[in-house]
Amino acid sequence: MGFCLEDVSFSHGEKPVIRRLSADLRPGRFYTVVGPNGSGKTTFLDLISGHLKPDAGSIQYKGVSIDRYSRKDLSREMALVPQNYHINFPFSVSEVVMMGRYPHIPRFAPPAAVDLRIVEAVMEMTGILEMADRYISELSGGERQRTVFARALAQRTPVLMLDEATANLDIRHIIRLLNLTAESVRTENKTVIAVMQDINLAAMFSDELVFMKDGGIVAHGPVDAVLTPDIIQEVFSVSARVYFEPYTDARQVAYKR
Amino acid sequence: MSMFPRNATGIQLFLLAVALFLCVAASTGMGYVRVPFLDTLRILLSALPGMEGLGDGVRELQQVVVAEVRLPRILTAALVGAGLAICGAVFQGILRNPLADPYTLGVSAGAAFGASIALLFPLGIPNVYSVPLLAFLGGTGTLIFVIYLSASGGGISSNNLILSGIIVAAILSAGISFLKYVADEQVSVIIFWLMGSFASRTWADVLLTLTAVSAGFAVFLFFARDLNLMSLGSRTAASLGVDTGRTLLILLITASLVTAVCVSVSGIIGFVGLLVPHMMRGLTGPDNRRLLPVALLAGAILLLVADTITRAVLPVEVPIGVLTALIGGPFFCYIFRKRQMARSGF
């Protein structure tokens, strides 16, 4: 009862971005979408989150067409960590994380005790508690990214979408946040849909990989089934060797230079 | 951990409200005919129900000067300052740019163009009505055209909006120059109106501005939390439950309407919409729920003081639009430069 996409197409003006794409995404799974630049990964996220409307085909969430949900309903169902961007206004870190509670707080009401508790908890989890009072406009790219990540966690939604959410982080924070995310998939039955460039990281943390190319899905399935040299060759046009690495406990890829 | 470090807003609002009242009372007494401060207070308070007797001891000339000449002007100036300041805050939030204001979108230029046409070509209705009407039509017409120019399939980007606004404003200011050129001997009317002035405002102007500014303020406050999210980008705002397209449209139209009314009663007064929200953000932080009320009062005080300076302090009355531009312009350059330096810092 997660997402069900059937024959979805979408164009930016004349240019087709998504072509007749079909997929089923179930709760309790960590999906990672990989593919070359411009293959339609971000548009795919925008479509299933209802931010863009498909030109053709249907997208259902929990058995109901996505355009039947109001924005408010959707914000209680799915949270998004967008690609890193600059914020011009000097909101404090704790204010930004509190924004993740807005979907649960009535328009003119102050945050309740439970909201404050959740905000503090996610700031602790993401390691940003000590910069609660700093301004988001003054943070480094990685610190800002962790703040936005914490905001999405504060939303407490069944679905979490990560759009290259770890691209600006150092490896310690990447592993910390992705462990946190994978943990919530197992314990809270969350659906995670991530877009990542790093296939080795994707293989370490994901249950399933979705390979996209030219707006369509080339291969989709459990990591061990679809992470193969042939598919990497087909999608990225690079030669690679795929092997099982006991240290990461996952399939890994080595590329030919 | 302090979740809300800036809870001083209540005190700030109270102090600003007191300051505004004192400014109104003080400036009412200032001018060619001097009115003692206590007499001013008595005339002001005698307008309240049950207090009619208070004004009895004051000379009639002073009563007329205060009630019919100065108060309409003073209140219009305060209301226009308040309106421009909150519109500036809203445009800055929507455009995700702390340096945007009604002028960036070409709304003011459009309103000024409409008003110039009303001043130049008699439409068979008095200027009191035709100027605001055409200013509003010009302002909203420009806004619709700017949105049309900048809209692409997926939505409206703030960069496109600013660029389109600047292009359209440039065309409109050429249009205004053309109108001035063909205006012949009537050109002085347009020139003086465009430079901005609160001279000879009436209670009708006060009422019009009061209606527009308070309605606009109510709409802005209702959407203040959504505006916070919009200022972080439309994708973020949408993922946090804001119907971004609808909210953007409502806020843009309301802000243009308020701007058009302000321009129509006062002419072009620059930099208030830009500087007041920018400076107040230093006090309240960027949260629009706190910023909007504070900017409202601060804008009213600023423009009232500026108008009183040109009216009662300077030996010759300088057009208010010229005064705000002469003071605000260099200040804007300073802020802009500071931002550039801060950016290049990392």
mmCIF file of C-alpha atoms in Angstrom, chain B residues 129-255:
data_model
loop_
_atom_site.group_PDB
_atom_site.id
_atom_site.type_symbol
_atom_site.label_atom_id
_atom_site.label_comp_id
_atom_site.label_asym_id
_atom_site.label_seq_id
_atom_site.Cartn_x
_atom_site.Cartn_y
_atom_site.Cartn_z
ATOM 1 C CA TYR B 129 -11.097 58.990 -7.867
ATOM 2 C CA SER B 130 -9.427 58.613 -11.242
ATOM 3 C CA VAL B 131 -5.853 58.695 -9.900
ATOM 4 C CA PRO B 132 -6.243 55.810 -7.409
ATOM 5 C CA LEU B 133 -8.324 53.843 -9.915
ATOM 6 C CA LEU B 134 -5.822 54.103 -12.755
ATOM 7 C CA ALA B 135 -2.903 53.626 -10.340
ATOM 8 C CA PHE B 136 -4.475 50.377 -9.206
ATOM 9 C CA LEU B 137 -5.191 49.253 -12.766
ATOM 10 C CA GLY B 138 -1.646 50.176 -13.791
ATOM 11 C CA GLY B 139 -0.108 48.404 -10.786
ATOM 12 C CA THR B 140 -2.046 45.148 -11.056
ATOM 13 C CA GLY B 141 -1.871 45.195 -14.860
ATOM 14 C CA THR B 142 1.900 45.439 -14.611
ATOM 15 C CA LEU B 143 1.986 42.644 -12.049
ATOM 16 C CA ILE B 144 -0.073 40.318 -14.234
ATOM 17 C CA PHE B 145 2.171 41.067 -17.199
ATOM 18 C CA VAL B 146 5.328 40.517 -15.113
ATOM 19 C CA ILE B 147 3.983 37.174 -13.868
ATOM 20 C CA TYR B 148 3.055 36.214 -17.424
ATOM 21 C CA LEU B 149 6.576 37.096 -18.601
ATOM 22 C CA SER B 150 8.302 35.103 -15.880
ATOM 23 C CA ALA B 151 6.018 32.062 -15.724
ATOM 24 C CA SER B 152 7.343 28.862 -17.219
ATOM 25 C CA GLY B 153 5.641 25.458 -17.325
ATOM 26 C CA GLY B 154 6.470 24.424 -13.777
ATOM 27 C CA GLY B 155 5.881 27.700 -11.919
ATOM 28 C CA ILE B 156 7.394 31.105 -11.216
ATOM 29 C CA SER B 157 11.016 31.533 -10.218
ATOM 30 C CA SER B 158 11.975 34.525 -8.109
ATOM 31 C CA ASN B 159 14.925 35.401 -10.355
ATOM 32 C CA ASN B 160 12.643 35.508 -13.384
ATOM 33 C CA LEU B 161 10.200 37.696 -11.467
ATOM 34 C CA ILE B 162 12.864 40.252 -10.544
ATOM 35 C CA LEU B 163 14.296 40.339 -14.075
ATOM 36 C CA SER B 164 10.864 40.735 -15.663
ATOM 37 C CA GLY B 165 9.966 43.403 -13.119
ATOM 38 C CA ILE B 166 13.064 45.433 -13.933
ATOM 39 C CA ILE B 167 12.483 45.133 -17.697
ATOM 40 C CA VAL B 168 8.851 46.202 -17.444
ATOM 41 C CA ALA B 169 9.689 49.051 -15.026
ATOM 42 C CA ALA B 170 12.267 50.362 -17.515
ATOM 43 C CA ILE B 171 9.668 50.375 -20.306
ATOM 44 C CA LEU B 172 7.124 52.071 -18.050
ATOM 45 C CA SER B 173 9.494 54.798 -16.916
ATOM 46 C CA ALA B 174 10.195 55.554 -20.578
ATOM 47 C CA GLY B 175 6.423 55.702 -21.012
ATOM 48 C CA ILE B 176 6.149 58.158 -18.135
ATOM 49 C CA SER B 177 8.888 60.294 -19.702
ATOM 50 C CA PHE B 178 6.924 60.273 -22.943
ATOM 51 C CA LEU B 179 3.777 61.368 -21.101
ATOM 52 C CA LYS B 180 5.738 64.193 -19.471
ATOM 53 C CA TYR B 181 7.056 65.212 -22.906
ATOM 54 C CA VAL B 182 3.589 65.437 -24.458
ATOM 55 C CA ALA B 183 2.099 66.988 -21.331
ATOM 56 C CA ASP B 184 3.374 70.452 -22.247
ATOM 57 C CA GLU B 185 2.388 72.999 -19.589
ATOM 58 C CA GLN B 186 0.681 70.330 -17.458
ATOM 59 C CA VAL B 187 4.049 68.597 -16.965
ATOM 60 C CA SER B 188 4.579 70.203 -13.558
ATOM 61 C CA VAL B 189 1.506 68.400 -12.150
ATOM 62 C CA ILE B 190 2.934 65.007 -13.108
ATOM 63 C CA ILE B 191 6.466 65.845 -12.000
ATOM 64 C CA PHE B 192 5.349 67.010 -8.562
ATOM 65 C CA TRP B 193 3.019 64.067 -8.155
ATOM 66 C CA LEU B 194 5.747 61.594 -9.158
ATOM 67 C CA MET B 195 8.222 63.059 -6.690
ATOM 68 C CA GLY B 196 5.769 62.253 -3.964
ATOM 69 C CA SER B 197 3.997 64.522 -1.525
ATOM 70 C CA PHE B 198 1.507 64.353 1.312
ATOM 71 C CA ALA B 199 0.516 68.009 0.963
ATOM 72 C CA SER B 200 -3.252 68.711 0.947
ATOM 73 C CA ARG B 201 -4.338 65.143 1.774
ATOM 74 C CA THR B 202 -7.963 64.832 2.927
ATOM 75 C CA TRP B 203 -9.889 62.541 5.250
ATOM 76 C CA ALA B 204 -11.004 60.646 2.121
ATOM 77 C CA ASP B 205 -7.346 59.743 1.477
ATOM 78 C CA VAL B 206 -6.968 58.641 5.098
ATOM 79 C CA LEU B 207 -9.998 56.395 4.825
ATOM 80 C CA LEU B 208 -8.918 54.851 1.517
ATOM 81 C CA THR B 209 -5.397 54.135 2.785
ATOM 82 C CA LEU B 210 -6.636 52.875 6.144
ATOM 83 C CA THR B 211 -8.977 50.385 4.450
ATOM 84 C CA ALA B 212 -6.320 49.087 2.063
ATOM 85 C CA VAL B 213 -3.524 48.854 4.644
ATOM 86 C CA SER B 214 -5.590 47.169 7.366
ATOM 87 C CA ALA B 215 -7.141 44.675 4.928
ATOM 88 C CA GLY B 216 -3.698 43.919 3.508
ATOM 89 C CA PHE B 217 -2.206 43.557 6.979
ATOM 90 C CA ALA B 218 -4.910 41.036 7.951
ATOM 91 C CA VAL B 219 -4.224 38.929 4.836
ATOM 92 C CA PHE B 220 -0.456 39.067 5.387
ATOM 93 C CA LEU B 221 -0.775 38.022 9.040
ATOM 94 C CA PHE B 222 -3.006 35.114 8.071
ATOM 95 C CA PHE B 223 -0.340 33.837 5.650
ATOM 96 C CA ALA B 224 2.668 34.898 7.763
ATOM 97 C CA ARG B 225 3.694 31.353 8.673
ATOM 98 C CA ASP B 226 3.324 30.177 5.075
ATOM 99 C CA LEU B 227 5.417 33.157 4.016
ATOM 100 C CA ASN B 228 8.211 31.947 6.327
ATOM 101 C CA LEU B 229 8.241 28.649 4.453
ATOM 102 C CA MET B 230 7.980 30.313 1.027
ATOM 103 C CA SER B 231 11.081 32.337 1.867
ATOM 104 C CA LEU B 232 12.975 29.022 1.983
ATOM 105 C CA GLY B 233 11.872 28.049 -1.524
ATOM 106 C CA SER B 234 8.685 26.745 -3.090
ATOM 107 C CA ARG B 235 9.726 23.075 -3.105
ATOM 108 C CA THR B 236 10.429 23.215 0.629
ATOM 109 C CA ALA B 237 7.213 25.144 1.307
ATOM 110 C CA ALA B 238 5.146 22.638 -0.674
ATOM 111 C CA SER B 239 6.687 19.689 1.167
ATOM 112 C CA LEU B 240 5.725 21.386 4.441
ATOM 113 C CA GLY B 241 2.075 21.722 3.484
ATOM 114 C CA VAL B 242 1.817 25.127 1.759
ATOM 115 C CA ASP B 243 -0.329 25.375 -1.363
ATOM 116 C CA THR B 244 2.430 27.437 -2.968
ATOM 117 C CA GLY B 245 0.720 28.547 -6.189
ATOM 118 C CA ARG B 246 -2.405 29.807 -4.456
ATOM 119 C CA THR B 247 -0.513 31.464 -1.594
ATOM 120 C CA LEU B 248 1.879 33.190 -3.995
ATOM 121 C CA LEU B 249 -1.013 34.565 -6.045
ATOM 122 C CA ILE B 250 -2.979 35.834 -3.033
ATOM 123 C CA LEU B 251 0.055 37.511 -1.496
ATOM 124 C CA LEU B 252 1.214 39.086 -4.769
ATOM 125 C CA ILE B 253 -2.220 40.505 -5.588
ATOM 126 C CA THR B 254 -2.818 41.828 -2.065
ATOM 127 C CA ALA B 255 0.619 43.426 -1.865
#
